[in-house]
């Protein structure tokens, strides 16, 4: 029985992806054009760059979708990708140009590579492959299978060691925003690995409790003393702004306070596309970290809510693919991708609204950043391939079942 993949394409995922990507190009142009014109540059410069990355993304989606799903399970390929990623991370720290006190970018002509972005899909891919091979043992021994001491001499086979190296490497940039996302995504992958469901609520409670404890300690000790720690000194002002942004409007609290102003300016229906006040030099990083504040200012809370609804619809459809998947590897990849996007949305909105300290995390699809869009597109391609493969397997099972009954 031969079934063409083009008939199995999940349009409930593809169409929202296309709409959000196109909307992202519009938002990038809106949030960057005024500043670029002031600098004497083309108003389309960053939007054009974003469009080029999207063009590459569409080609990758088509290629990945056509490939047989077995390529994702190739252990040698996973090892090669992780090895290349480690080299890129090292190069980003050694020869990269610092931005706002942090490293993490490699400039190759007009193109800038941010290796930390690619870690998101790599970790999901690696953990899904790693945990899917132990489903029989997990079913019997629960989480104990995944916490056995394997540090030496099989260090690379120990997923904890791999995560420690990959995520820990971001601390030398430092890039605590992406490190936070990766930790949360790793915890999500651990909880959907097949262990008992009760561990999800336990881990969630521990995570919330430890976060509150850390914030309480920082507040008690004082942000100034915390800033003396070499690696974390640059984020001290973010904690200061989190506690009260209006104490230092010209310094630490400048971004968050202007983010509040932007959201208040937007009201219910917004000032109109391109009419943001805050993006004209008042709100730094208006096109990246705080882009959703500008979206609220221009589209209003009604328009921003519709965008969020579309994004959450995409996330739910992706997670649904994982829930319906029969293969553990397929299930974990799809749920991991949906969880990754959801976590990134939560961390970004939490930062711009003051619910959590700002982490410098971009908003999916809308923020200017070709690497982020490329990673999201590859992740979507993985899910589309998985969904089509699961549908094909189901049709084959049904066909074989009907044939056996007929015979």
Coordinates of N, CA and C in Angstrom, one line a residue, residues 51-262:
X51 N 13.2 37.9 6.2 CA 12.6 37.3 5.1 C 13.5 36.2 4.4
X52 N 14.8 36.5 4.4 CA 15.7 35.6 3.8 C 15.8 34.3 4.7
X53 N 15.8 34.5 6.0 CA 15.8 33.3 6.9 C 14.5 32.5 6.7
X54 N 13.4 33.2 6.5 CA 12.2 32.5 6.3 C 12.2 31.7 5.0
X55 N 12.8 32.3 4.0 CA 12.9 31.6 2.7 C 13.7 30.3 2.9
X56 N 14.8 30.4 3.6 CA 15.6 29.2 3.9 C 14.8 28.2 4.7
X57 N 14.0 28.7 5.7 CA 13.2 27.9 6.5 C 12.1 27.1 5.7
X58 N 11.5 27.7 4.8 CA 10.5 27.1 3.9 C 11.1 25.9 3.1
X59 N 12.3 26.2 2.6 CA 13.1 25.1 1.9 C 13.4 23.9 2.8
X60 N 13.8 24.3 4.1 CA 14.2 23.2 5.0 C 12.9 22.4 5.4
X61 N 11.8 23.1 5.6 CA 10.6 22.4 5.9 C 10.2 21.4 4.8
X62 N 10.3 21.8 3.6 CA 10.0 21.0 2.5 C 10.9 19.7 2.4
X63 N 12.2 20.0 2.6 CA 13.2 18.9 2.6 C 13.0 17.9 3.7
X64 N 12.8 18.4 4.9 CA 12.7 17.6 6.1 C 11.4 16.8 6.0
X65 N 10.3 17.4 5.5 CA 9.0 16.7 5.4 C 9.1 15.5 4.4
X66 N 9.9 15.7 3.4 CA 10.0 14.6 2.4 C 10.9 13.4 2.8
X67 N 11.8 13.7 3.8 CA 12.7 12.7 4.3 C 11.9 11.6 5.0
X68 N 12.5 10.4 5.0 CA 11.9 9.3 5.8 C 12.2 9.6 7.3
X69 N 11.2 9.3 8.2 CA 11.3 9.7 9.6 C 12.5 9.0 10.3
X70 N 13.0 7.9 9.7 CA 14.1 7.2 10.3 C 15.4 8.0 10.4
X71 N 15.5 9.1 9.6 CA 16.7 9.9 9.7 C 16.8 10.6 11.1
X72 N 15.7 10.8 11.7 CA 15.7 11.5 13.1 C 16.2 10.5 14.1
X73 N 16.1 9.2 13.9 CA 16.6 8.2 14.8 C 18.0 7.8 14.7
X74 N 18.7 8.4 13.7 CA 20.1 8.0 13.4 C 21.0 8.6 14.5
X75 N 21.5 7.7 15.3 CA 22.3 8.1 16.5 C 23.6 8.7 16.1
X76 N 24.2 8.3 15.0 CA 25.4 8.9 14.5 C 25.1 10.4 14.1
X77 N 24.0 10.6 13.4 CA 23.6 12.0 13.0 C 23.4 12.9 14.2
X78 N 22.8 12.3 15.2 CA 22.6 13.1 16.5 C 23.9 13.5 17.1
X79 N 24.8 12.5 17.1 CA 26.2 12.8 17.7 C 26.9 13.9 16.9
X80 N 26.8 13.8 15.6 CA 27.5 14.8 14.7 C 26.9 16.2 14.9
X81 N 25.6 16.3 15.0 CA 25.0 17.6 15.2 C 25.4 18.2 16.5
X82 N 25.4 17.3 17.6 CA 25.8 17.8 18.9 C 27.3 18.2 18.9
X83 N 28.1 17.5 18.2 CA 29.5 17.9 18.2 C 29.7 19.2 17.5
X84 N 29.0 19.4 16.4 CA 29.1 20.7 15.6 C 28.6 21.8 16.5
X85 N 27.5 21.5 17.2 CA 27.0 22.6 18.1 C 27.9 23.0 19.2
X86 N 28.7 22.0 19.8 CA 29.7 22.4 20.8 C 30.8 23.2 20.2
X87 N 31.2 22.9 19.0 CA 32.2 23.7 18.3 C 31.7 25.2 18.1
X88 N 30.5 25.3 17.6 CA 29.9 26.6 17.4 C 29.7 27.4 18.7
X89 N 29.4 26.7 19.8 CA 29.3 27.4 21.1 C 30.6 27.9 21.5
X90 N 31.7 27.1 21.3 CA 33.0 27.5 21.7 C 33.5 28.7 20.9
X91 N 33.2 28.7 19.6 CA 33.6 29.8 18.7 C 32.8 31.1 19.1
X92 N 31.6 30.9 19.4 CA 30.8 32.1 19.8 C 31.4 32.8 21.0
X93 N 31.9 32.0 21.9 CA 32.5 32.6 23.1 C 33.9 33.2 22.8
X94 N 34.7 32.5 22.0 CA 36.1 32.9 21.7 C 36.2 34.0 20.7
X95 N 35.4 34.0 19.7 CA 35.6 35.0 18.6 C 34.4 35.9 18.4
X96 N 33.3 35.6 19.2 CA 32.1 36.3 19.0 C 32.2 37.7 19.6
X97 N 31.3 38.6 19.1 CA 31.3 40.0 19.5 C 30.2 40.1 20.6
X98 N 30.6 40.7 21.8 CA 29.6 40.8 22.9 C 28.5 41.8 22.6
X99 N 27.3 41.4 23.0 CA 26.1 42.3 22.8 C 25.5 42.5 24.2
X100 N 25.4 43.7 24.7 CA 24.9 44.0 26.0 C 25.6 43.2 27.1
X101 N 26.9 43.0 27.0 CA 27.7 42.3 28.0 C 27.7 40.8 27.9
X102 N 27.0 40.3 26.9 CA 26.9 38.8 26.7 C 27.4 38.4 25.3
X103 N 28.1 37.2 25.3 CA 28.6 36.7 24.0 C 27.5 35.7 23.5
X104 N 27.8 35.1 22.3 CA 26.8 34.1 21.8 C 26.5 34.2 20.4
X105 N 27.1 35.2 19.7 CA 26.8 35.4 18.3 C 28.1 35.3 17.4
X106 N 28.0 34.6 16.3 CA 29.1 34.5 15.3 C 28.7 35.2 14.0
X107 N 29.5 36.2 13.6 CA 29.2 36.9 12.4 C 29.9 36.4 11.2
X108 N 29.2 36.0 10.2 CA 29.8 35.5 9.0 C 29.3 36.3 7.8
X109 N 30.0 37.4 7.5 CA 29.5 38.3 6.6 C 28.3 39.0 7.1
X110 N 27.2 39.1 6.2 CA 26.0 39.7 6.7 C 25.1 38.8 7.6
X111 N 25.5 37.6 7.7 CA 24.7 36.6 8.5 C 25.3 36.5 9.9
X112 N 24.4 36.4 10.9 CA 24.8 36.2 12.3 C 24.2 34.9 12.8
X113 N 25.1 34.1 13.3 CA 24.6 32.8 13.8 C 24.6 32.8 15.4
X114 N 23.5 32.3 16.0 CA 23.4 32.3 17.4 C 23.2 30.8 17.8
X115 N 24.3 30.1 18.1 CA 24.3 28.7 18.4 C 23.4 28.3 19.5
X116 N 23.2 29.1 20.5 CA 22.3 28.8 21.7 C 20.9 28.5 21.2
X117 N 20.4 29.2 20.2 CA 19.1 28.9 19.7 C 18.9 27.5 19.2
X118 N 19.9 26.9 18.6 CA 19.8 25.6 18.0 C 19.8 24.5 19.1
X119 N 20.3 24.9 20.3 CA 20.3 23.9 21.4 C 18.9 23.5 21.7
X120 N 17.9 24.3 21.5 CA 16.5 24.0 21.9 C 16.0 22.7 21.2
X121 N 16.1 22.7 19.9 CA 15.6 21.6 19.1 C 16.6 20.4 19.3
X122 N 17.9 20.7 19.4 CA 18.9 19.6 19.6 C 18.6 18.8 20.9
X123 N 18.3 19.5 22.0 CA 18.1 18.8 23.3 C 16.8 18.0 23.2
X124 N 15.7 18.6 22.6 CA 14.5 17.8 22.4 C 14.8 16.5 21.6
X125 N 15.5 16.7 20.5 CA 15.8 15.6 19.6 C 16.6 14.5 20.4
X126 N 17.6 14.9 21.1 CA 18.5 14.0 21.8 C 17.8 13.3 22.9
X127 N 17.0 14.0 23.8 CA 16.3 13.4 24.9 C 15.2 12.4 24.4
X128 N 14.5 12.8 23.3 CA 13.5 11.9 22.8 C 14.1 10.6 22.3
X129 N 15.3 10.7 21.7 CA 15.9 9.5 21.2 C 16.5 8.7 22.4
X130 N 17.0 9.4 23.4 CA 17.6 8.7 24.5 C 16.5 8.0 25.4
X131 N 15.4 8.7 25.7 CA 14.4 8.1 26.5 C 13.6 7.0 25.8
X132 N 13.4 7.2 24.5 CA 12.6 6.2 23.8 C 13.2 4.8 23.7
X133 N 14.5 4.7 23.9 CA 15.2 3.4 23.9 C 15.0 2.7 25.2
X134 N 14.5 3.4 26.2 CA 14.4 2.7 27.5 C 12.9 2.6 28.0
X135 N 12.0 2.5 27.1 CA 10.6 2.5 27.4 C 10.2 1.3 28.2
X136 N 10.7 0.1 27.9 CA 10.4 -1.1 28.6 C 10.9 -1.0 30.0
X137 N 12.1 -0.5 30.3 CA 12.6 -0.4 31.6 C 11.9 0.6 32.4
X138 N 11.5 1.7 31.8 CA 10.8 2.8 32.5 C 9.4 2.3 32.9
X139 N 8.8 1.5 32.1 CA 7.5 1.0 32.4 C 7.5 0.1 33.7
X140 N 8.7 -0.5 34.0 CA 8.8 -1.4 35.1 C 9.4 -0.6 36.3
X141 N 10.5 0.1 36.1 CA 11.2 0.7 37.2 C 11.0 2.2 37.4
X142 N 10.1 2.8 36.5 CA 9.8 4.2 36.6 C 11.0 5.1 36.5
X143 N 11.1 6.2 37.2 CA 12.2 7.2 37.1 C 13.5 6.6 37.4
X144 N 13.6 5.6 38.2 CA 14.9 5.0 38.7 C 15.8 4.6 37.5
X145 N 15.2 4.2 36.4 CA 16.0 3.9 35.2 C 16.8 5.1 34.7
X146 N 16.2 6.2 34.8 CA 16.8 7.4 34.2 C 17.7 8.1 35.2
X147 N 17.8 7.7 36.4 CA 18.6 8.3 37.4 C 19.7 7.4 37.9
X148 N 19.9 6.3 37.2 CA 21.0 5.4 37.6 C 22.4 6.1 37.4
X149 N 23.3 5.7 38.2 CA 24.7 6.4 38.1 C 25.4 5.8 36.9
X150 N 25.5 6.6 35.9 CA 26.3 6.2 34.7 C 27.4 7.2 34.3
X151 N 27.8 8.0 35.2 CA 28.7 9.1 34.9 C 30.0 8.6 34.3
X152 N 30.6 7.6 34.8 CA 31.8 7.0 34.2 C 31.7 5.5 34.2
X153 N 32.3 4.9 33.1 CA 33.0 5.5 32.0 C 32.2 5.9 30.8
X154 N 30.8 5.8 30.9 CA 29.9 6.0 29.8 C 29.3 7.4 30.0
X155 N 30.2 8.4 30.1 CA 29.6 9.7 30.4 C 28.7 10.3 29.3
X156 N 29.1 10.1 28.1 CA 28.3 10.6 27.0 C 26.9 10.0 26.9
X157 N 26.8 8.7 27.4 CA 25.5 8.0 27.4 C 24.6 8.5 28.5
X158 N 25.1 9.2 29.5 CA 24.4 9.7 30.6 C 23.7 11.1 30.2
X159 N 22.4 11.1 30.0 CA 21.8 12.3 29.6 C 22.0 13.5 30.5
X160 N 22.2 13.2 31.8 CA 22.4 14.3 32.8 C 23.8 15.0 32.5
X161 N 24.8 14.2 32.2 CA 26.1 14.8 31.8 C 26.0 15.6 30.6
X162 N 25.3 15.1 29.6 CA 25.2 15.8 28.3 C 24.5 17.1 28.5
X163 N 23.4 17.1 29.3 CA 22.7 18.4 29.5 C 23.5 19.3 30.3
X164 N 24.3 18.8 31.3 CA 25.2 19.7 32.1 C 26.2 20.4 31.2
X165 N 26.7 19.7 30.3 CA 27.7 20.3 29.4 C 27.1 21.3 28.4
X166 N 26.0 20.9 27.8 CA 25.3 21.8 26.8 C 24.7 23.0 27.5
X167 N 23.9 22.8 28.5 CA 23.3 24.0 29.1 C 24.3 24.8 29.9
X168 N 25.2 24.1 30.6 CA 26.2 24.8 31.4 C 27.1 25.6 30.6
X169 N 27.3 25.3 29.3 CA 28.2 26.1 28.5 C 27.6 27.5 28.3
X170 N 26.3 27.6 28.4 CA 25.7 29.0 28.2 C 26.0 29.9 29.3
X171 N 26.4 29.3 30.5 CA 26.8 30.2 31.6 C 28.0 31.0 31.4
X172 N 28.9 30.6 30.4 CA 30.1 31.3 30.2 C 29.9 32.5 29.2
X173 N 28.7 32.6 28.6 CA 28.4 33.7 27.7 C 28.3 35.0 28.3
X174 N 27.5 35.2 29.3 CA 26.4 34.3 29.9 C 25.1 34.6 29.2
X175 N 24.3 33.5 29.1 CA 23.0 33.6 28.4 C 22.0 32.8 29.3
X176 N 21.6 33.5 30.4 CA 20.7 32.9 31.3 C 19.3 32.7 30.8
X177 N 18.9 33.5 29.8 CA 17.6 33.4 29.2 C 17.4 32.1 28.5
X178 N 18.3 31.8 27.6 CA 18.2 30.5 26.9 C 18.4 29.4 27.8
X179 N 19.3 29.6 28.8 CA 19.6 28.5 29.7 C 18.3 28.1 30.5
X180 N 17.6 29.1 30.9 CA 16.3 28.9 31.6 C 15.3 28.1 30.7
X181 N 15.2 28.5 29.5 CA 14.3 27.8 28.6 C 14.7 26.3 28.4
X182 N 16.0 26.1 28.3 CA 16.5 24.8 28.1 C 16.3 23.9 29.3
X183 N 16.5 24.5 30.5 CA 16.2 23.7 31.7 C 14.8 23.3 31.8
X184 N 13.9 24.3 31.5 CA 12.4 24.0 31.6 C 12.0 22.9 30.5
X185 N 12.6 23.1 29.3 CA 12.3 22.1 28.3 C 12.8 20.7 28.6
X186 N 14.0 20.6 29.2 CA 14.6 19.4 29.7 C 13.7 18.7 30.7
X187 N 13.2 19.5 31.7 CA 12.3 19.0 32.7 C 11.0 18.5 32.1
X188 N 10.5 19.2 31.1 CA 9.3 18.7 30.4 C 9.6 17.4 29.7
X189 N 10.7 17.3 29.0 CA 11.0 16.0 28.4 C 11.2 14.9 29.4
X190 N 11.7 15.2 30.5 CA 11.9 14.2 31.6 C 10.5 13.7 32.0
X191 N 9.6 14.6 32.2 CA 8.3 14.2 32.7 C 7.4 13.5 31.7
X192 N 7.7 13.6 30.4 CA 6.9 12.9 29.4 C 7.7 11.7 28.9
X193 N 8.7 11.3 29.6 CA 9.6 10.2 29.1 C 8.9 8.8 29.4
X194 N 7.8 8.8 30.1 CA 7.2 7.6 30.4 C 7.1 7.3 31.9
X195 N 7.7 8.2 32.7 CA 7.7 8.0 34.2 C 6.3 8.4 34.7
X196 N 6.0 8.0 35.9 CA 4.6 8.2 36.5 C 4.2 9.7 36.4
X197 N 3.0 10.0 36.1 CA 2.5 11.3 36.0 C 2.6 12.2 37.2
X198 N 2.7 11.5 38.4 CA 2.7 12.3 39.6 C 4.0 13.1 39.7
X199 N 5.1 12.7 39.0 CA 6.3 13.4 39.1 C 6.3 14.7 38.4
X200 N 5.3 14.9 37.4 CA 5.2 16.2 36.8 C 4.8 17.3 37.8
X201 N 3.8 17.0 38.6 CA 3.3 18.0 39.6 C 4.4 18.2 40.7
X202 N 5.1 17.1 41.0 CA 6.2 17.2 42.0 C 7.3 18.1 41.5
X203 N 7.7 17.9 40.3 CA 8.8 18.7 39.7 C 8.3 20.2 39.5
X204 N 7.1 20.4 39.1 CA 6.5 21.7 38.9 C 6.5 22.5 40.3
X205 N 6.1 21.8 41.3 CA 6.1 22.4 42.7 C 7.5 22.7 43.1
X206 N 8.4 21.8 42.9 CA 9.8 22.1 43.3 C 10.4 23.3 42.6
X207 N 10.1 23.4 41.3 CA 10.6 24.4 40.4 C 10.0 25.8 40.9
X208 N 8.7 25.8 41.2 CA 8.1 27.1 41.6 C 8.6 27.5 43.0
X209 N 8.8 26.5 43.9 CA 9.3 26.8 45.2 C 10.7 27.3 45.2
X210 N 11.6 26.6 44.4 CA 13.0 27.0 44.3 C 13.1 28.4 43.7
X211 N 12.3 28.7 42.7 CA 12.3 30.1 42.1 C 11.9 31.1 43.1
X212 N 10.9 30.9 43.9 CA 10.5 31.9 44.9 C 11.6 32.0 46.0
X213 N 12.3 30.9 46.3 CA 13.4 31.0 47.3 C 14.5 31.8 46.8
X214 N 14.9 31.6 45.5 CA 16.0 32.3 44.9 C 15.7 33.8 44.9
X215 N 14.5 34.2 44.5 CA 14.1 35.6 44.4 C 14.1 36.2 45.8
X216 N 13.6 35.4 46.8 CA 13.6 35.9 48.2 C 15.0 36.2 48.7
X217 N 15.9 35.2 48.4 CA 17.3 35.4 48.8 C 18.0 36.6 48.2
X218 N 17.7 36.8 46.9 CA 18.3 37.9 46.2 C 17.8 39.2 46.8
X219 N 16.5 39.3 47.1 CA 15.9 40.5 47.6 C 16.5 40.7 49.0
X220 N 16.6 39.7 49.8 CA 17.1 39.8 51.2 C 18.6 40.2 51.2
X221 N 19.4 39.6 50.3 CA 20.9 39.9 50.3 C 21.1 41.3 49.7
X222 N 20.3 41.6 48.6 CA 20.4 42.8 48.0 C 21.0 42.7 46.6
X223 N 20.4 43.4 45.6 CA 20.8 43.2 44.2 C 22.3 43.7 44.1
X224 N 22.7 44.7 44.8 CA 24.0 45.2 44.7 C 25.1 44.2 45.0
X225 N 24.9 43.4 46.1 CA 25.8 42.4 46.5 C 25.8 41.2 45.4
X226 N 24.6 41.0 44.9 CA 24.4 39.9 43.9 C 25.1 40.2 42.7
X227 N 25.2 41.5 42.3 CA 25.9 42.0 41.1 C 27.4 41.8 41.1
X228 N 27.9 41.5 42.3 CA 29.4 41.3 42.4 C 29.8 39.9 42.0
X229 N 28.8 39.0 41.8 CA 29.2 37.7 41.3 C 29.6 37.8 39.8
X230 N 30.8 37.4 39.4 CA 31.3 37.7 38.1 C 30.4 37.3 36.9
X231 N 29.8 36.0 37.0 CA 29.0 35.5 35.9 C 27.7 36.1 35.8
X232 N 27.1 36.4 37.0 CA 25.7 36.9 37.0 C 25.5 38.4 37.3
X233 N 26.7 39.1 37.3 CA 26.6 40.5 37.6 C 25.7 41.3 36.6
X234 N 25.8 40.9 35.3 CA 25.1 41.6 34.3 C 23.6 41.5 34.4
X235 N 23.1 40.5 35.1 CA 21.6 40.3 35.2 C 21.1 41.0 36.4
X236 N 22.0 41.5 37.3 CA 21.5 42.1 38.5 C 20.5 43.2 38.3
X237 N 20.7 44.0 37.3 CA 19.8 45.1 37.0 C 18.4 44.6 36.6
X238 N 18.3 43.4 36.1 CA 17.0 42.9 35.7 C 16.2 42.5 37.0
X239 N 17.0 42.0 38.0 CA 16.3 41.7 39.3 C 15.9 43.0 39.9
X240 N 16.7 44.0 39.8 CA 16.4 45.3 40.4 C 15.1 45.9 39.8
X241 N 15.0 45.8 38.4 CA 13.8 46.2 37.7 C 12.6 45.4 38.1
X242 N 12.8 44.1 38.3 CA 11.7 43.2 38.7 C 11.1 43.6 40.0
X243 N 11.9 44.0 41.0 CA 11.4 44.3 42.3 C 10.6 45.7 42.2
X244 N 11.2 46.7 41.5 CA 10.5 48.0 41.4 C 11.1 48.7 40.2
X245 N 10.6 48.7 39.0 CA 11.2 49.4 37.9 C 11.2 50.9 38.0
X246 N 10.3 51.4 38.8 CA 10.1 52.9 38.8 C 11.1 53.5 39.8
X247 N 11.9 52.7 40.5 CA 12.9 53.3 41.4 C 14.1 53.8 40.6
X248 N 14.3 53.3 39.4 CA 15.4 53.8 38.6 C 15.0 53.8 37.1
X249 N 14.2 54.8 36.8 CA 13.6 54.9 35.4 C 14.7 55.2 34.4
X250 N 15.8 55.8 34.8 CA 16.8 56.1 33.8 C 17.8 55.0 33.7
X251 N 17.7 54.0 34.5 CA 18.7 52.9 34.5 C 18.1 51.5 34.4
X252 N 18.1 50.8 35.5 CA 17.7 49.4 35.5 C 16.2 49.2 35.1
X253 N 15.4 50.2 35.6 CA 13.9 50.0 35.3 C 13.4 50.6 34.0
X254 N 14.4 51.1 33.2 CA 14.0 51.9 32.0 C 13.1 51.0 31.0
X255 N 13.6 49.8 30.7 CA 12.9 48.9 29.8 C 11.6 48.5 30.3
X256 N 11.5 48.0 31.5 CA 10.3 47.5 32.0 C 9.2 48.6 32.2
X257 N 9.6 49.7 32.6 CA 8.7 50.8 32.8 C 8.1 51.2 31.4
X258 N 9.0 51.3 30.4 CA 8.5 51.7 29.1 C 7.7 50.6 28.5
X259 N 7.9 49.4 28.9 CA 7.1 48.3 28.4 C 5.7 48.5 29.0
X260 N 5.6 48.9 30.2 CA 4.2 49.2 30.8 C 3.6 50.3 30.1
X261 N 4.3 51.4 29.8 CA 3.8 52.5 29.1 C 3.2 52.1 27.7
X262 N 4.0 51.2 27.0 CA 3.5 50.8 25.7 C 2.2 50.0 25.8

